[in-house]
Amino acid sequence: MKKISKNVGMYIVLIVLVVSLVNVFLGPDSAKKTTQNEVMPYSTFLSEVNSGNVTKVKIDHEQLTGTLKSGKQFTTYILDAATLPSIVAEKGVEVEVVPPPKNSWLTALLTSLLPTLLLIGVWIYFIYNMQGGGSKVMGFAKSKAKLFLDNRPKVTFADVAGCDESKEELEEVVQFLKDPAKFTKLGAKVPRGVLLLGAPGTGKTLLSRAVAGEADVPFFSISGSDFVEMFVGVGAARVRDLFEQARKYQPCIIFIDEIDAVGRHRGAGLGGGHDEREQTLNQLLVEMDGFEAGSGIILIAATNRPDILDPALLRPGRFDRQVVVDRPDVNGRRDILKVHLRDMKIEHDVDLDVIARRTPGFVGADLANLVNEAALLAARRDKEMLGMPEFEEAIDRVMAGPERKSRIISKKEREIIAYHEAGHALVAAKIKGSDPVHKISIIPRGHMALGYTLQLPEEDRFLISRQELADKICVLLGGRVAESICFGDVTTGASNDLERATQIARQMVTQFGMSDKLGLVTLGRKQHEVFLGHDIVDDRNYSEEVAHTIDLEIRAIVDGSMNKAKEILTENRERLEEITRLLLEKEILEGDELDELLGYPKKEHPGESAAEDKPQDGGDKPEDKEKENEDGDAPDAEAVIHQVPDIEEADSGNFNAPIDEER
């Protein structure tokens, strides 16, 4: 029955065609005798009648069948069927006249309606296909939400790690669904809507499933994009249908993933708003207001773009509670790794604390991918269990990309890359307070990097001083300065370093108030949400004179850091040569090897209990802060959602692919 309903249009067409063929082949005309008789010319027939040779005739419309005295039968065609019988009868011929048949009403009906029915059938068929087969024909207004009853998610809070504060916020929702009288008897109102905010991969969808699993109630799941269709009014109708279904199963949970697809700010954008999307949002607002007190319907939505949501959606009474699902700290990452490794065989030397420290800024999805990469590497090496080497290699693959040992690099370019990365590492090691160097590599990885220097912070940090920013610029310029000192020339390999150094310096001057000449002011406002009706260009709220001063201050900061890097590398030229020699020999240097070479004591990594050992995530990078502010993931420079370090935190010398082509 399901298949018939899905293809009803085609079945209608087939039925009409079959009926037509039956009428064609089984109609009155098909009952005629098909005996083949000799065809006699009409003039000859008249002569035979006049001669008395014809004994019997049968007249059927315009066809006449007769028998001669000799017994021979013949057929002829006549034009005067009305008068001929009387003429033939006068000659003594036995005459039989067949009355005209009556036309079938069904044949007449099909003859007139067949083209129309065919067109209607084809139209229904194509309309169904445009709907993707997800619902019955013409059921545009039906919600596409998936309902989980007996097959509801089995996920619980025990399966969610790294976001303890978020779980505590949602436990209240679970308690309300289990025992609403506990709240209503005190006059308390449980939030009607819960908005989960966080970067992609932090576990927002998993948390909503855990709430449904803990509360053991029906669970409706739908994406924000499923509401809007090509037909006008479909989105609003689907919202109404969704809430009508939810009222039948209350108490229940409605989960809308990526709600920013339908909840975007109304009346915004170039050329006006999207009427269909706005109608859908309006209906959603009305339905959320229409919740009856104590209805038991909880709306949970997830987004990573809360800045573009309509203010009416966020007001109290709709999404009353906003739960931030942040990137996990070192302890959270360790707990997440434990969850993903529960069903895997690992060797005894696998230290989850070390892995957690090596993955600052990683979210749950990144860690899941990390574990999967390690498992794939172990399988590739025909190992029965996952070991620490697989995890180390998996981290490098996730952060910097897979090794590309097949890339052919000339001896001179390889030497330049080694000096470049050694310059980064040596400057970072000599600057007090800089993030420790974890690894140096001149093995190409990914599609761009020919080498990289990886720095890992020792603790989670949310603030960064002016001196630390200047030191970051100094480390970024270390590779370029090393090339200049050792070869007397420079290459294009430091292009990304220069870009990031300039960006940090510009932020220091224009955003962080770290310029003595310009003072404690913020210069320029960036509006990057063009489709929210904001300015297309940056708001330059300063004069040309101030712009000139900004350029001079940026240049002064960069030049000062470059001079400091040059001083460090010049004083430690022998160390630079030693690091470069080892890099060319081994291709990879660990941080401990670098410390031993420089005569530093071996670092002891504290255990998980020490608060100071929470690894930093690189969230204090100004370049990351700007990106976060642009994307709406962080409100300001002081509370930044961590970014995954991209071969950098360090630096990656970032020798780009075009360099290979030029050389």
mmCIF file of N, CA and C in Angstrom, residues 303-421:
data_model
loop_
_atom_site.group_PDB
_atom_site.id
_atom_site.type_symbol
_atom_site.label_atom_id
_atom_site.label_comp_id
_atom_site.label_asym_id
_atom_site.label_seq_id
_atom_site.Cartn_x
_atom_site.Cartn_y
_atom_site.Cartn_z
ATOM 1 N N THR A 303 22.358 25.984 17.688
ATOM 2 C CA THR A 303 22.933 26.843 16.668
ATOM 3 C C THR A 303 24.343 27.225 17.078
ATOM 4 N N ASN A 304 25.168 27.518 16.095
ATOM 5 C CA ASN A 304 26.488 28.073 16.358
ATOM 6 C C ASN A 304 26.574 29.522 15.915
ATOM 7 N N ARG A 305 25.414 30.123 15.566
ATOM 8 C CA ARG A 305 25.342 31.522 15.143
ATOM 9 C C ARG A 305 24.247 32.250 15.909
ATOM 10 N N PRO A 306 24.400 32.411 17.220
ATOM 11 C CA PRO A 306 23.338 33.096 17.972
ATOM 12 C C PRO A 306 23.230 34.573 17.631
ATOM 13 N N ASP A 307 24.299 35.148 17.059
ATOM 14 C CA ASP A 307 24.289 36.570 16.766
ATOM 15 C C ASP A 307 23.345 36.947 15.644
ATOM 16 N N ILE A 308 22.967 35.991 14.787
ATOM 17 C CA ILE A 308 22.098 36.316 13.661
ATOM 18 C C ILE A 308 20.644 35.948 13.921
ATOM 19 N N LEU A 309 20.331 35.425 15.110
ATOM 20 C CA LEU A 309 18.954 35.063 15.418
ATOM 21 C C LEU A 309 18.118 36.301 15.685
ATOM 22 N N ASP A 310 16.834 36.203 15.375
ATOM 23 C CA ASP A 310 15.920 37.319 15.586
ATOM 24 C C ASP A 310 15.738 37.570 17.081
ATOM 25 N N PRO A 311 15.769 38.828 17.517
ATOM 26 C CA PRO A 311 15.611 39.113 18.954
ATOM 27 C C PRO A 311 14.303 38.601 19.533
ATOM 28 N N ALA A 312 13.243 38.577 18.733
ATOM 29 C CA ALA A 312 11.959 38.085 19.235
ATOM 30 C C ALA A 312 12.022 36.615 19.606
ATOM 31 N N LEU A 313 12.940 35.885 19.000
ATOM 32 C CA LEU A 313 13.085 34.462 19.288
ATOM 33 C C LEU A 313 13.791 34.231 20.618
ATOM 34 N N LEU A 314 14.586 35.184 21.032
ATOM 35 C CA LEU A 314 15.414 35.023 22.222
ATOM 36 C C LEU A 314 14.806 35.644 23.467
ATOM 37 N N ARG A 315 13.687 36.299 23.336
ATOM 38 C CA ARG A 315 13.118 36.969 24.500
ATOM 39 C C ARG A 315 12.572 35.971 25.500
ATOM 40 N N PRO A 316 12.428 36.357 26.777
ATOM 41 C CA PRO A 316 11.824 35.476 27.779
ATOM 42 C C PRO A 316 10.415 35.065 27.374
ATOM 43 N N GLY A 317 10.097 33.811 27.593
ATOM 44 C CA GLY A 317 8.819 33.267 27.177
ATOM 45 C C GLY A 317 8.938 32.392 25.946
ATOM 46 N N ARG A 318 10.033 32.529 25.255
ATOM 47 C CA ARG A 318 10.294 31.659 24.107
ATOM 48 C C ARG A 318 11.530 30.835 24.415
ATOM 49 N N PHE A 319 12.678 31.321 24.018
ATOM 50 C CA PHE A 319 13.896 30.645 24.466
ATOM 51 C C PHE A 319 14.366 31.331 25.729
ATOM 52 N N ASP A 320 13.827 30.864 26.850
ATOM 53 C CA ASP A 320 14.141 31.491 28.120
ATOM 54 C C ASP A 320 15.574 31.244 28.548
ATOM 55 N N ARG A 321 16.073 30.084 28.244
ATOM 56 C CA ARG A 321 17.382 29.685 28.745
ATOM 57 C C ARG A 321 18.330 29.415 27.585
ATOM 58 N N GLN A 322 19.485 29.980 27.683
ATOM 59 C CA GLN A 322 20.533 29.755 26.696
ATOM 60 C C GLN A 322 21.687 29.021 27.357
ATOM 61 N N VAL A 323 21.958 27.837 26.893
ATOM 62 C CA VAL A 323 22.997 26.988 27.458
ATOM 63 C C VAL A 323 24.190 26.989 26.513
ATOM 64 N N VAL A 324 25.336 27.439 27.006
ATOM 65 C CA VAL A 324 26.558 27.481 26.207
ATOM 66 C C VAL A 324 27.280 26.143 26.324
ATOM 67 N N VAL A 325 27.479 25.508 25.187
ATOM 68 C CA VAL A 325 28.239 24.269 25.122
ATOM 69 C C VAL A 325 29.628 24.620 24.600
ATOM 70 N N ASP A 326 30.547 24.880 25.521
ATOM 71 C CA ASP A 326 31.864 25.399 25.171
ATOM 72 C C ASP A 326 32.805 24.268 24.781
ATOM 73 N N ARG A 327 33.940 24.670 24.224
ATOM 74 C CA ARG A 327 34.996 23.706 23.952
ATOM 75 C C ARG A 327 35.532 23.152 25.261
ATOM 76 N N PRO A 328 35.816 21.872 25.351
ATOM 77 C CA PRO A 328 36.243 21.273 26.622
ATOM 78 C C PRO A 328 37.659 21.679 27.012
ATOM 79 N N ASP A 329 37.900 21.740 28.310
ATOM 80 C CA ASP A 329 39.258 21.961 28.795
ATOM 81 C C ASP A 329 40.003 20.634 28.825
ATOM 82 N N VAL A 330 41.177 20.621 29.438
ATOM 83 C CA VAL A 330 42.003 19.422 29.404
ATOM 84 C C VAL A 330 41.307 18.244 30.087
ATOM 85 N N ASN A 331 40.628 18.506 31.204
ATOM 86 C CA ASN A 331 39.912 17.428 31.881
ATOM 87 C C ASN A 331 38.728 16.941 31.050
ATOM 88 N N GLY A 332 38.027 17.890 30.415
ATOM 89 C CA GLY A 332 36.921 17.508 29.551
ATOM 90 C C GLY A 332 37.373 16.676 28.367
ATOM 91 N N ARG A 333 38.504 17.046 27.787
ATOM 92 C CA ARG A 333 39.019 16.270 26.651
ATOM 93 C C ARG A 333 39.397 14.853 27.088
ATOM 94 N N ARG A 334 39.968 14.742 28.295
ATOM 95 C CA ARG A 334 40.311 13.412 28.782
ATOM 96 C C ARG A 334 39.052 12.567 28.967
ATOM 97 N N ASP A 335 38.008 13.155 29.526
ATOM 98 C CA ASP A 335 36.766 12.407 29.734
ATOM 99 C C ASP A 335 36.131 12.007 28.399
ATOM 100 N N ILE A 336 36.207 12.897 27.410
ATOM 101 C CA ILE A 336 35.661 12.572 26.094
ATOM 102 C C ILE A 336 36.433 11.410 25.468
ATOM 103 N N LEU A 337 37.739 11.429 25.613
ATOM 104 C CA LEU A 337 38.545 10.326 25.089
ATOM 105 C C LEU A 337 38.168 9.007 25.754
ATOM 106 N N LYS A 338 37.886 9.055 27.050
ATOM 107 C CA LYS A 338 37.468 7.839 27.740
ATOM 108 C C LYS A 338 36.169 7.290 27.163
ATOM 109 N N VAL A 339 35.239 8.186 26.823
ATOM 110 C CA VAL A 339 33.965 7.751 26.249
ATOM 111 C C VAL A 339 34.185 7.072 24.903
ATOM 112 N N HIS A 340 35.017 7.658 24.057
ATOM 113 C CA HIS A 340 35.246 7.106 22.726
ATOM 114 C C HIS A 340 36.101 5.845 22.744
ATOM 115 N N LEU A 341 36.866 5.642 23.818
ATOM 116 C CA LEU A 341 37.751 4.477 23.889
ATOM 117 C C LEU A 341 37.178 3.343 24.727
ATOM 118 N N ARG A 342 35.913 3.463 25.140
ATOM 119 C CA ARG A 342 35.320 2.435 25.996
ATOM 120 C C ARG A 342 35.293 1.070 25.326
ATOM 121 N N ASP A 343 35.001 1.037 24.047
ATOM 122 C CA ASP A 343 34.864 -0.236 23.342
ATOM 123 C C ASP A 343 36.084 -0.562 22.492
ATOM 124 N N MET A 344 37.203 0.083 22.742
ATOM 125 C CA MET A 344 38.403 -0.153 21.956
ATOM 126 C C MET A 344 39.500 -0.770 22.814
ATOM 127 N N LYS A 345 40.353 -1.515 22.153
ATOM 128 C CA LYS A 345 41.489 -2.125 22.832
ATOM 129 C C LYS A 345 42.695 -1.203 22.716
ATOM 130 N N ILE A 346 43.213 -0.783 23.855
ATOM 131 C CA ILE A 346 44.360 0.110 23.864
ATOM 132 C C ILE A 346 45.476 -0.506 24.691
ATOM 133 N N GLU A 347 46.694 -0.153 24.351
ATOM 134 C CA GLU A 347 47.844 -0.653 25.082
ATOM 135 C C GLU A 347 47.994 0.083 26.408
ATOM 136 N N HIS A 348 48.733 -0.524 27.301
ATOM 137 C CA HIS A 348 48.859 0.031 28.650
ATOM 138 C C HIS A 348 49.649 1.337 28.668
ATOM 139 N N ASP A 349 50.445 1.605 27.627
ATOM 140 C CA ASP A 349 51.252 2.815 27.637
ATOM 141 C C ASP A 349 50.503 4.041 27.129
ATOM 142 N N VAL A 350 49.244 3.888 26.743
ATOM 143 C CA VAL A 350 48.457 5.020 26.260
ATOM 144 C C VAL A 350 48.098 5.919 27.440
ATOM 145 N N ASP A 351 48.575 7.143 27.420
ATOM 146 C CA ASP A 351 48.336 8.116 28.483
ATOM 147 C C ASP A 351 47.333 9.157 27.981
ATOM 148 N N LEU A 352 46.105 9.073 28.470
ATOM 149 C CA LEU A 352 45.068 9.999 28.027
ATOM 150 C C LEU A 352 45.360 11.433 28.457
ATOM 151 N N ASP A 353 46.070 11.606 29.572
ATOM 152 C CA ASP A 353 46.425 12.952 30.009
ATOM 153 C C ASP A 353 47.353 13.623 29.005
ATOM 154 N N VAL A 354 48.304 12.879 28.485
ATOM 155 C CA VAL A 354 49.223 13.428 27.492
ATOM 156 C C VAL A 354 48.473 13.779 26.214
ATOM 157 N N ILE A 355 47.573 12.899 25.781
ATOM 158 C CA ILE A 355 46.794 13.167 24.574
ATOM 159 C C ILE A 355 45.915 14.402 24.766
ATOM 160 N N ALA A 356 45.318 14.516 25.945
ATOM 161 C CA ALA A 356 44.472 15.676 26.227
ATOM 162 C C ALA A 356 45.286 16.968 26.204
ATOM 163 N N ARG A 357 46.498 16.944 26.723
ATOM 164 C CA ARG A 357 47.352 18.116 26.711
ATOM 165 C C ARG A 357 47.783 18.473 25.294
ATOM 166 N N ARG A 358 47.947 17.487 24.438
ATOM 167 C CA ARG A 358 48.402 17.719 23.081
ATOM 168 C C ARG A 358 47.284 18.160 22.150
ATOM 169 N N THR A 359 46.060 18.214 22.615
ATOM 170 C CA THR A 359 44.939 18.559 21.746
ATOM 171 C C THR A 359 44.186 19.779 22.252
ATOM 172 N N PRO A 360 44.845 20.903 22.505
ATOM 173 C CA PRO A 360 44.125 22.089 22.967
ATOM 174 C C PRO A 360 43.201 22.618 21.879
ATOM 175 N N GLY A 361 42.001 23.009 22.280
ATOM 176 C CA GLY A 361 41.047 23.545 21.323
ATOM 177 C C GLY A 361 40.216 22.507 20.613
ATOM 178 N N PHE A 362 40.501 21.223 20.801
ATOM 179 C CA PHE A 362 39.732 20.170 20.141
ATOM 180 C C PHE A 362 38.348 20.059 20.774
ATOM 181 N N VAL A 363 37.329 19.881 19.939
ATOM 182 C CA VAL A 363 35.974 19.627 20.419
ATOM 183 C C VAL A 363 35.696 18.128 20.361
ATOM 184 N N GLY A 364 34.508 17.738 20.774
ATOM 185 C CA GLY A 364 34.171 16.329 20.795
ATOM 186 C C GLY A 364 34.295 15.654 19.441
ATOM 187 N N ALA A 365 33.839 16.337 18.384
ATOM 188 C CA ALA A 365 33.938 15.768 17.045
ATOM 189 C C ALA A 365 35.392 15.590 16.626
ATOM 190 N N ASP A 366 36.250 16.546 16.989
ATOM 191 C CA ASP A 366 37.672 16.419 16.661
ATOM 192 C C ASP A 366 38.294 15.224 17.376
ATOM 193 N N LEU A 367 37.942 15.035 18.635
ATOM 194 C CA LEU A 367 38.496 13.917 19.394
ATOM 195 C C LEU A 367 37.978 12.580 18.866
ATOM 196 N N ALA A 368 36.719 12.544 18.467
ATOM 197 C CA ALA A 368 36.188 11.326 17.862
ATOM 198 C C ALA A 368 36.933 10.995 16.575
ATOM 199 N N ASN A 369 37.204 12.018 15.776
ATOM 200 C CA ASN A 369 37.978 11.817 14.557
ATOM 201 C C ASN A 369 39.404 11.380 14.856
ATOM 202 N N LEU A 370 39.979 11.944 15.930
ATOM 203 C CA LEU A 370 41.332 11.564 16.349
ATOM 204 C C LEU A 370 41.396 10.080 16.701
ATOM 205 N N VAL A 371 40.443 9.611 17.498
ATOM 206 C CA VAL A 371 40.409 8.200 17.887
ATOM 207 C C VAL A 371 40.229 7.306 16.663
ATOM 208 N N ASN A 372 39.362 7.728 15.748
ATOM 209 C CA ASN A 372 39.146 6.939 14.543
ATOM 210 C C ASN A 372 40.407 6.875 13.679
ATOM 211 N N GLU A 373 41.115 8.010 13.554
ATOM 212 C CA GLU A 373 42.366 8.011 12.794
ATOM 213 C C GLU A 373 43.390 7.078 13.425
ATOM 214 N N ALA A 374 43.474 7.089 14.751
ATOM 215 C CA ALA A 374 44.408 6.188 15.425
ATOM 216 C C ALA A 374 44.037 4.731 15.176
ATOM 217 N N ALA A 375 42.745 4.418 15.191
ATOM 218 C CA ALA A 375 42.307 3.052 14.929
ATOM 219 C C ALA A 375 42.641 2.628 13.499
ATOM 220 N N LEU A 376 42.457 3.551 12.538
ATOM 221 C CA LEU A 376 42.786 3.247 11.145
ATOM 222 C C LEU A 376 44.289 3.004 10.978
ATOM 223 N N LEU A 377 45.108 3.801 11.659
ATOM 224 C CA LEU A 377 46.553 3.610 11.584
ATOM 225 C C LEU A 377 46.959 2.269 12.184
ATOM 226 N N ALA A 378 46.345 1.911 13.319
ATOM 227 C CA ALA A 378 46.668 0.632 13.946
ATOM 228 C C ALA A 378 46.284 -0.531 13.038
ATOM 229 N N ALA A 379 45.116 -0.432 12.389
ATOM 230 C CA ALA A 379 44.699 -1.481 11.468
ATOM 231 C C ALA A 379 45.634 -1.560 10.262
ATOM 232 N N ARG A 380 46.085 -0.406 9.791
ATOM 233 C CA ARG A 380 46.999 -0.377 8.664
ATOM 234 C C ARG A 380 48.327 -1.045 9.010
ATOM 235 N N ARG A 381 48.728 -0.940 10.270
ATOM 236 C CA ARG A 381 49.982 -1.537 10.718
ATOM 237 C C ARG A 381 49.803 -2.949 11.256
ATOM 238 N N ASP A 382 48.602 -3.523 11.081
ATOM 239 C CA ASP A 382 48.297 -4.892 11.496
ATOM 240 C C ASP A 382 48.501 -5.088 12.995
ATOM 241 N N LYS A 383 48.098 -4.112 13.789
ATOM 242 C CA LYS A 383 48.208 -4.199 15.227
ATOM 243 C C LYS A 383 46.868 -4.586 15.829
ATOM 244 N N GLU A 384 46.927 -5.296 16.950
ATOM 245 C CA GLU A 384 45.724 -5.740 17.633
ATOM 246 C C GLU A 384 45.165 -4.679 18.574
ATOM 247 N N MET A 385 46.006 -3.754 19.024
ATOM 248 C CA MET A 385 45.578 -2.716 19.950
ATOM 249 C C MET A 385 46.146 -1.362 19.533
ATOM 250 N N LEU A 386 45.485 -0.303 20.026
ATOM 251 C CA LEU A 386 45.929 1.053 19.729
ATOM 252 C C LEU A 386 47.037 1.439 20.706
ATOM 253 N N GLY A 387 48.139 1.921 20.177
ATOM 254 C CA GLY A 387 49.252 2.342 21.010
ATOM 255 C C GLY A 387 49.473 3.843 20.942
ATOM 256 N N MET A 388 50.390 4.314 21.765
ATOM 257 C CA MET A 388 50.691 5.739 21.804
ATOM 258 C C MET A 388 51.248 6.258 20.481
ATOM 259 N N PRO A 389 52.083 5.497 19.749
ATOM 260 C CA PRO A 389 52.557 6.007 18.445
ATOM 261 C C PRO A 389 51.421 6.315 17.480
ATOM 262 N N GLU A 390 50.355 5.501 17.518
ATOM 263 C CA GLU A 390 49.221 5.758 16.626
ATOM 264 C C GLU A 390 48.511 7.060 17.003
ATOM 265 N N PHE A 391 48.360 7.302 18.297
ATOM 266 C CA PHE A 391 47.723 8.543 18.726
ATOM 267 C C PHE A 391 48.589 9.761 18.388
ATOM 268 N N GLU A 392 49.901 9.640 18.562
ATOM 269 C CA GLU A 392 50.794 10.750 18.220
ATOM 270 C C GLU A 392 50.702 11.075 16.731
ATOM 271 N N GLU A 393 50.736 10.047 15.902
ATOM 272 C CA GLU A 393 50.632 10.268 14.466
ATOM 273 C C GLU A 393 49.253 10.810 14.083
ATOM 274 N N ALA A 394 48.206 10.318 14.749
ATOM 275 C CA ALA A 394 46.856 10.786 14.459
ATOM 276 C C ALA A 394 46.699 12.265 14.788
ATOM 277 N N ILE A 395 47.298 12.710 15.891
ATOM 278 C CA ILE A 395 47.237 14.129 16.250
ATOM 279 C C ILE A 395 47.890 14.982 15.177
ATOM 280 N N ASP A 396 49.062 14.565 14.709
ATOM 281 C CA ASP A 396 49.745 15.314 13.658
ATOM 282 C C ASP A 396 48.930 15.329 12.372
ATOM 283 N N ARG A 397 48.280 14.217 12.057
ATOM 284 C CA ARG A 397 47.464 14.160 10.842
ATOM 285 C C ARG A 397 46.267 15.082 10.934
ATOM 286 N N VAL A 398 45.631 15.118 12.100
ATOM 287 C CA VAL A 398 44.450 15.960 12.265
ATOM 288 C C VAL A 398 44.828 17.441 12.248
ATOM 289 N N MET A 399 45.933 17.803 12.896
ATOM 290 C CA MET A 399 46.318 19.207 13.024
ATOM 291 C C MET A 399 47.003 19.752 11.783
ATOM 292 N N ALA A 400 47.864 18.952 11.171
ATOM 293 C CA ALA A 400 48.669 19.454 10.060
ATOM 294 C C ALA A 400 48.436 18.731 8.750
ATOM 295 N N GLY A 401 47.689 17.633 8.778
ATOM 296 C CA GLY A 401 47.472 16.882 7.563
ATOM 297 C C GLY A 401 48.405 15.686 7.471
ATOM 298 N N PRO A 402 48.157 14.786 6.541
ATOM 299 C CA PRO A 402 49.014 13.607 6.400
ATOM 300 C C PRO A 402 50.380 13.960 5.824
ATOM 301 N N GLU A 403 51.356 13.139 6.153
ATOM 302 C CA GLU A 403 52.696 13.341 5.622
ATOM 303 C C GLU A 403 52.707 13.151 4.109
ATOM 304 N N ARG A 404 53.541 13.948 3.439
ATOM 305 C CA ARG A 404 53.701 13.842 1.992
ATOM 306 C C ARG A 404 55.178 13.643 1.679
ATOM 307 N N LYS A 405 55.660 12.451 2.030
ATOM 308 C CA LYS A 405 57.064 12.139 1.812
ATOM 309 C C LYS A 405 57.390 11.975 0.336
ATOM 310 N N SER A 406 56.356 11.792 -0.466
ATOM 311 C CA SER A 406 56.588 11.626 -1.895
ATOM 312 C C SER A 406 56.889 12.943 -2.594
ATOM 313 N N ARG A 407 56.613 14.060 -1.924
ATOM 314 C CA ARG A 407 56.885 15.355 -2.540
ATOM 315 C C ARG A 407 58.402 15.537 -2.683
ATOM 316 N N ILE A 408 58.823 15.817 -3.897
ATOM 317 C CA ILE A 408 60.250 15.978 -4.187
ATOM 318 C C ILE A 408 60.664 17.418 -3.893
ATOM 319 N N ILE A 409 61.592 17.579 -2.963
ATOM 320 C CA ILE A 409 62.104 18.888 -2.571
ATOM 321 C C ILE A 409 63.608 18.886 -2.798
ATOM 322 N N SER A 410 64.085 19.922 -3.451
ATOM 323 C CA SER A 410 65.518 20.001 -3.736
ATOM 324 C C SER A 410 66.317 20.154 -2.446
ATOM 325 N N LYS A 411 67.602 19.867 -2.523
ATOM 326 C CA LYS A 411 68.471 19.945 -1.359
ATOM 327 C C LYS A 411 68.535 21.366 -0.801
ATOM 328 N N LYS A 412 68.599 22.357 -1.676
ATOM 329 C CA LYS A 412 68.677 23.737 -1.217
ATOM 330 C C LYS A 412 67.393 24.177 -0.529
ATOM 331 N N GLU A 413 66.248 23.844 -1.128
ATOM 332 C CA GLU A 413 64.979 24.215 -0.513
ATOM 333 C C GLU A 413 64.795 23.520 0.831
ATOM 334 N N ARG A 414 65.233 22.278 0.898
ATOM 335 C CA ARG A 414 65.148 21.552 2.164
ATOM 336 C C ARG A 414 65.988 22.235 3.237
ATOM 337 N N GLU A 415 67.133 22.740 2.863
ATOM 338 C CA GLU A 415 67.987 23.448 3.804
ATOM 339 C C GLU A 415 67.349 24.760 4.241
ATOM 340 N N ILE A 416 66.725 25.479 3.305
ATOM 341 C CA ILE A 416 66.042 26.729 3.643
ATOM 342 C C ILE A 416 64.899 26.467 4.624
ATOM 343 N N ILE A 417 64.131 25.433 4.368
ATOM 344 C CA ILE A 417 63.024 25.088 5.257
ATOM 345 C C ILE A 417 63.538 24.763 6.648
ATOM 346 N N ALA A 418 64.652 24.028 6.723
ATOM 347 C CA ALA A 418 65.222 23.659 8.020
ATOM 348 C C ALA A 418 65.664 24.898 8.794
ATOM 349 N N TYR A 419 66.357 25.823 8.142
ATOM 350 C CA TYR A 419 66.772 27.053 8.809
ATOM 351 C C TYR A 419 65.549 27.873 9.243
ATOM 352 N N HIS A 420 64.536 27.910 8.389
ATOM 353 C CA HIS A 420 63.320 28.663 8.700
ATOM 354 C C HIS A 420 62.656 28.141 9.974
ATOM 355 N N GLU A 421 62.447 26.832 10.045
ATOM 356 C CA GLU A 421 61.797 26.259 11.215
ATOM 357 C C GLU A 421 62.701 26.323 12.445
#
